[in-house]
Amino acid sequence: MMTQPTLHVDIPITLKQANAVFNMDHLAFAGDTPVGIHYMHLLAERYVKDGTKGKIIGIFHGDAAYMALNDKAYNAYRHVNTGNPYKGTIAELLKQGVQMEECAVSMKAHHWVNDDLLPGVKVNAGAVARLIELVQQGYVQIQP
């Protein structure tokens, strides 16, 4: 009988404190799943599992700004009638304590208003300045 090879972790990682900001400025998918949204979810679960203290923030802007739209605005922008397929995952992330933000500059460029966003999504004055601010506060920027 052959034994299966095993995985040995040489460098275990348990974060006691970690603040991370996801720069959601471009489209990156694994199948139909946005990579950044998926990794936010995995990291939030890891924080709970490991007892990590800290905050996770997702900032939507640029090409990925539409992902935080409500069904009506999403349908109009994407020329579909399916509604926002990411709304359930974003709602779950909000329940997990992940802060979701939309860039006001991107919103102005598309003529979107606060009522066009999913419930719980906050609007920042500008994604680039917000990223700089958070990095200066010690957040690690994740670029999925």
PDB file of C-alpha atoms in Angstrom:
ATOM      1  CA  MET A   1       0.000   0.000   0.000  1.00  0.00           C
ATOM      2  CA  MET A   2       1.389   3.384  -1.030  1.00  0.00           C
ATOM      3  CA  THR A   3       1.251   6.240   1.401  1.00  0.00           C
ATOM      4  CA  GLN A   4       0.219   9.659   0.238  1.00  0.00           C
ATOM      5  CA  PRO A   5       2.773  12.455   0.516  1.00  0.00           C
ATOM      6  CA  THR A   6       1.976  14.930   3.269  1.00  0.00           C
ATOM      7  CA  LEU A   7       2.233  18.663   3.419  1.00  0.00           C
ATOM      8  CA  HIS A   8       4.648  20.110   5.950  1.00  0.00           C
ATOM      9  CA  VAL A   9       4.492  23.853   6.669  1.00  0.00           C
ATOM     10  CA  ASP A  10       7.968  25.162   7.385  1.00  0.00           C
ATOM     11  CA  ILE A  11       6.911  28.702   8.262  1.00  0.00           C
ATOM     12  CA  PRO A  12       3.632  28.801  10.197  1.00  0.00           C
ATOM     13  CA  ILE A  13       1.884  32.170  10.318  1.00  0.00           C
ATOM     14  CA  THR A  14      -0.508  33.416  12.962  1.00  0.00           C
ATOM     15  CA  LEU A  15      -1.155  37.132  12.834  1.00  0.00           C
ATOM     16  CA  LYS A  16      -1.978  38.737  16.178  1.00  0.00           C
ATOM     17  CA  GLN A  17      -2.748  42.155  14.637  1.00  0.00           C
ATOM     18  CA  ALA A  18      -3.219  43.036  10.970  1.00  0.00           C
ATOM     19  CA  ASN A  19      -4.932  45.807   9.043  1.00  0.00           C
ATOM     20  CA  ALA A  20      -5.373  45.187   5.317  1.00  0.00           C
ATOM     21  CA  VAL A  21      -6.862  47.241   2.505  1.00  0.00           C
ATOM     22  CA  PHE A  22      -7.864  45.607  -0.775  1.00  0.00           C
ATOM     23  CA  ASN A  23      -7.302  47.887  -3.763  1.00  0.00           C
ATOM     24  CA  MET A  24     -10.195  46.838  -6.018  1.00  0.00           C
ATOM     25  CA  ASP A  25      -9.274  48.931  -9.055  1.00  0.00           C
ATOM     26  CA  HIS A  26      -9.192  46.375 -11.850  1.00  0.00           C
ATOM     27  CA  LEU A  27     -10.980  43.228 -12.967  1.00  0.00           C
ATOM     28  CA  ALA A  28      -9.436  39.914 -11.933  1.00  0.00           C
ATOM     29  CA  PHE A  29     -11.551  36.752 -11.861  1.00  0.00           C
ATOM     30  CA  ALA A  30     -11.196  33.083 -11.012  1.00  0.00           C
ATOM     31  CA  GLY A  31     -14.020  31.778 -13.183  1.00  0.00           C
ATOM     32  CA  ASP A  32     -16.918  34.127 -12.382  1.00  0.00           C
ATOM     33  CA  THR A  33     -15.636  35.036  -8.904  1.00  0.00           C
ATOM     34  CA  PRO A  34     -13.781  38.325  -8.401  1.00  0.00           C
ATOM     35  CA  VAL A  35     -10.419  37.370  -6.899  1.00  0.00           C
ATOM     36  CA  GLY A  36     -10.298  40.330  -4.496  1.00  0.00           C
ATOM     37  CA  ILE A  37     -13.770  39.711  -3.070  1.00  0.00           C
ATOM     38  CA  HIS A  38     -12.890  36.023  -2.624  1.00  0.00           C
ATOM     39  CA  TYR A  39      -9.625  36.850  -0.825  1.00  0.00           C
ATOM     40  CA  MET A  40     -11.375  39.367   1.451  1.00  0.00           C
ATOM     41  CA  HIS A  41     -13.715  36.560   2.479  1.00  0.00           C
ATOM     42  CA  LEU A  42     -10.847  34.092   3.068  1.00  0.00           C
ATOM     43  CA  LEU A  43      -8.898  36.649   5.099  1.00  0.00           C
ATOM     44  CA  ALA A  44     -11.941  37.554   7.223  1.00  0.00           C
ATOM     45  CA  GLU A  45     -12.447  33.850   7.990  1.00  0.00           C
ATOM     46  CA  ARG A  46      -8.748  33.507   8.852  1.00  0.00           C
ATOM     47  CA  TYR A  47      -8.959  36.463  11.256  1.00  0.00           C
ATOM     48  CA  VAL A  48     -11.782  34.719  13.123  1.00  0.00           C
ATOM     49  CA  LYS A  49     -10.054  31.308  13.109  1.00  0.00           C
ATOM     50  CA  ASP A  50      -6.723  32.688  14.348  1.00  0.00           C
ATOM     51  CA  GLY A  51      -8.126  35.375  16.660  1.00  0.00           C
ATOM     52  CA  THR A  52      -6.419  38.111  14.654  1.00  0.00           C
ATOM     53  CA  LYS A  53      -7.256  41.648  15.706  1.00  0.00           C
ATOM     54  CA  GLY A  54      -7.517  44.240  12.965  1.00  0.00           C
ATOM     55  CA  LYS A  55      -9.567  45.572  10.135  1.00  0.00           C
ATOM     56  CA  ILE A  56     -10.138  44.693   6.491  1.00  0.00           C
ATOM     57  CA  ILE A  57     -11.268  47.375   4.040  1.00  0.00           C
ATOM     58  CA  GLY A  58     -12.215  46.898   0.389  1.00  0.00           C
ATOM     59  CA  ILE A  59     -11.990  49.980  -1.836  1.00  0.00           C
ATOM     60  CA  PHE A  60     -13.808  49.789  -5.186  1.00  0.00           C
ATOM     61  CA  HIS A  61     -12.790  52.203  -7.939  1.00  0.00           C
ATOM     62  CA  GLY A  62     -11.707  52.351 -11.553  1.00  0.00           C
ATOM     63  CA  ASP A  63     -12.724  49.376 -13.695  1.00  0.00           C
ATOM     64  CA  ALA A  64     -14.068  47.468 -10.654  1.00  0.00           C
ATOM     65  CA  ALA A  65     -16.190  50.329  -9.263  1.00  0.00           C
ATOM     66  CA  TYR A  66     -19.416  48.796 -10.604  1.00  0.00           C
ATOM     67  CA  MET A  67     -19.137  45.765  -8.296  1.00  0.00           C
ATOM     68  CA  ALA A  68     -20.551  47.769  -5.371  1.00  0.00           C
ATOM     69  CA  LEU A  69     -23.689  48.919  -7.223  1.00  0.00           C
ATOM     70  CA  ASN A  70     -27.225  47.890  -6.263  1.00  0.00           C
ATOM     71  CA  ASP A  71     -29.250  45.788  -8.703  1.00  0.00           C
ATOM     72  CA  LYS A  72     -30.912  48.695 -10.530  1.00  0.00           C
ATOM     73  CA  ALA A  73     -27.691  50.655 -11.079  1.00  0.00           C
ATOM     74  CA  TYR A  74     -25.736  47.471 -11.891  1.00  0.00           C
ATOM     75  CA  ASN A  75     -28.276  46.464 -14.544  1.00  0.00           C
ATOM     76  CA  ALA A  76     -28.206  49.934 -16.137  1.00  0.00           C
ATOM     77  CA  TYR A  77     -24.401  50.113 -16.156  1.00  0.00           C
ATOM     78  CA  ARG A  78     -23.780  46.543 -17.372  1.00  0.00           C
ATOM     79  CA  HIS A  79     -26.784  46.485 -19.773  1.00  0.00           C
ATOM     80  CA  VAL A  80     -28.184  43.311 -18.150  1.00  0.00           C
ATOM     81  CA  ASN A  81     -31.237  42.373 -16.097  1.00  0.00           C
ATOM     82  CA  THR A  82     -29.567  39.899 -13.729  1.00  0.00           C
ATOM     83  CA  GLY A  83     -28.899  42.206 -10.807  1.00  0.00           C
ATOM     84  CA  ASN A  84     -25.548  42.453  -9.075  1.00  0.00           C
ATOM     85  CA  PRO A  85     -24.180  38.903  -8.720  1.00  0.00           C
ATOM     86  CA  TYR A  86     -21.716  40.056  -6.017  1.00  0.00           C
ATOM     87  CA  LYS A  87     -24.306  41.582  -3.669  1.00  0.00           C
ATOM     88  CA  GLY A  88     -24.673  38.451  -1.514  1.00  0.00           C
ATOM     89  CA  THR A  89     -20.940  38.070  -1.008  1.00  0.00           C
ATOM     90  CA  ILE A  90     -20.519  41.772  -0.263  1.00  0.00           C
ATOM     91  CA  ALA A  91     -23.392  41.613   2.255  1.00  0.00           C
ATOM     92  CA  GLU A  92     -21.710  38.626   3.930  1.00  0.00           C
ATOM     93  CA  LEU A  93     -18.386  40.470   4.074  1.00  0.00           C
ATOM     94  CA  LEU A  94     -20.107  43.438   5.720  1.00  0.00           C
ATOM     95  CA  LYS A  95     -21.573  41.043   8.321  1.00  0.00           C
ATOM     96  CA  GLN A  96     -18.047  39.710   8.912  1.00  0.00           C
ATOM     97  CA  GLY A  97     -16.919  43.259   9.724  1.00  0.00           C
ATOM     98  CA  VAL A  98     -15.216  44.068   6.414  1.00  0.00           C
ATOM     99  CA  GLN A  99     -15.665  47.733   5.520  1.00  0.00           C
ATOM    100  CA  MET A 100     -16.614  48.340   1.898  1.00  0.00           C
ATOM    101  CA  GLU A 101     -15.910  51.685   0.276  1.00  0.00           C
ATOM    102  CA  GLU A 102     -16.671  53.208  -3.124  1.00  0.00           C
ATOM    103  CA  CYS A 103     -14.631  56.016  -4.672  1.00  0.00           C
ATOM    104  CA  ALA A 104     -16.487  59.324  -5.133  1.00  0.00           C
ATOM    105  CA  VAL A 105     -14.282  60.150  -8.132  1.00  0.00           C
ATOM    106  CA  SER A 106     -15.371  56.950  -9.903  1.00  0.00           C
ATOM    107  CA  MET A 107     -18.978  57.639  -8.923  1.00  0.00           C
ATOM    108  CA  LYS A 108     -18.863  61.164 -10.368  1.00  0.00           C
ATOM    109  CA  ALA A 109     -17.355  59.860 -13.617  1.00  0.00           C
ATOM    110  CA  HIS A 110     -20.319  57.470 -14.010  1.00  0.00           C
ATOM    111  CA  HIS A 111     -22.984  59.845 -12.625  1.00  0.00           C
ATOM    112  CA  TRP A 112     -23.725  57.467  -9.729  1.00  0.00           C
ATOM    113  CA  VAL A 113     -25.095  58.666  -6.389  1.00  0.00           C
ATOM    114  CA  ASN A 114     -25.166  57.105  -2.922  1.00  0.00           C
ATOM    115  CA  ASP A 115     -28.558  55.508  -3.606  1.00  0.00           C
ATOM    116  CA  ASP A 116     -26.942  53.502  -6.436  1.00  0.00           C
ATOM    117  CA  LEU A 117     -24.752  51.564  -3.996  1.00  0.00           C
ATOM    118  CA  LEU A 118     -25.389  48.359  -2.119  1.00  0.00           C
ATOM    119  CA  PRO A 119     -26.545  48.842   1.482  1.00  0.00           C
ATOM    120  CA  GLY A 120     -23.640  49.368   3.861  1.00  0.00           C
ATOM    121  CA  VAL A 121     -21.120  50.546   1.261  1.00  0.00           C
ATOM    122  CA  LYS A 122     -19.485  53.835   2.306  1.00  0.00           C
ATOM    123  CA  VAL A 123     -18.253  56.551  -0.061  1.00  0.00           C
ATOM    124  CA  ASN A 124     -14.722  57.913   0.304  1.00  0.00           C
ATOM    125  CA  ALA A 125     -13.550  61.223  -1.197  1.00  0.00           C
ATOM    126  CA  GLY A 126     -11.135  59.475  -3.561  1.00  0.00           C
ATOM    127  CA  ALA A 127      -9.657  55.979  -3.696  1.00  0.00           C
ATOM    128  CA  VAL A 128      -6.038  56.914  -4.344  1.00  0.00           C
ATOM    129  CA  ALA A 129      -5.883  59.418  -1.485  1.00  0.00           C
ATOM    130  CA  ARG A 130      -7.714  56.933   0.766  1.00  0.00           C
ATOM    131  CA  LEU A 131      -5.191  54.194  -0.067  1.00  0.00           C
ATOM    132  CA  ILE A 132      -2.325  56.556   0.747  1.00  0.00           C
ATOM    133  CA  GLU A 133      -4.002  57.522   4.026  1.00  0.00           C
ATOM    134  CA  LEU A 134      -4.527  53.888   5.066  1.00  0.00           C
ATOM    135  CA  VAL A 135      -0.985  52.825   4.111  1.00  0.00           C
ATOM    136  CA  GLN A 136       0.357  55.739   6.163  1.00  0.00           C
ATOM    137  CA  GLN A 137      -1.759  54.426   9.065  1.00  0.00           C
ATOM    138  CA  GLY A 138      -0.023  51.038   8.773  1.00  0.00           C
ATOM    139  CA  TYR A 139      -2.497  49.125   6.578  1.00  0.00           C
ATOM    140  CA  VAL A 140      -0.992  46.602   4.183  1.00  0.00           C
ATOM    141  CA  GLN A 141      -2.280  47.119   0.651  1.00  0.00           C
ATOM    142  CA  ILE A 142      -3.429  43.969  -1.149  1.00  0.00           C
ATOM    143  CA  GLN A 143      -3.592  44.262  -4.926  1.00  0.00           C
ATOM    144  CA  PRO A 144      -5.569  41.239  -6.154  1.00  0.00           C
TER     145      PRO A 144
END
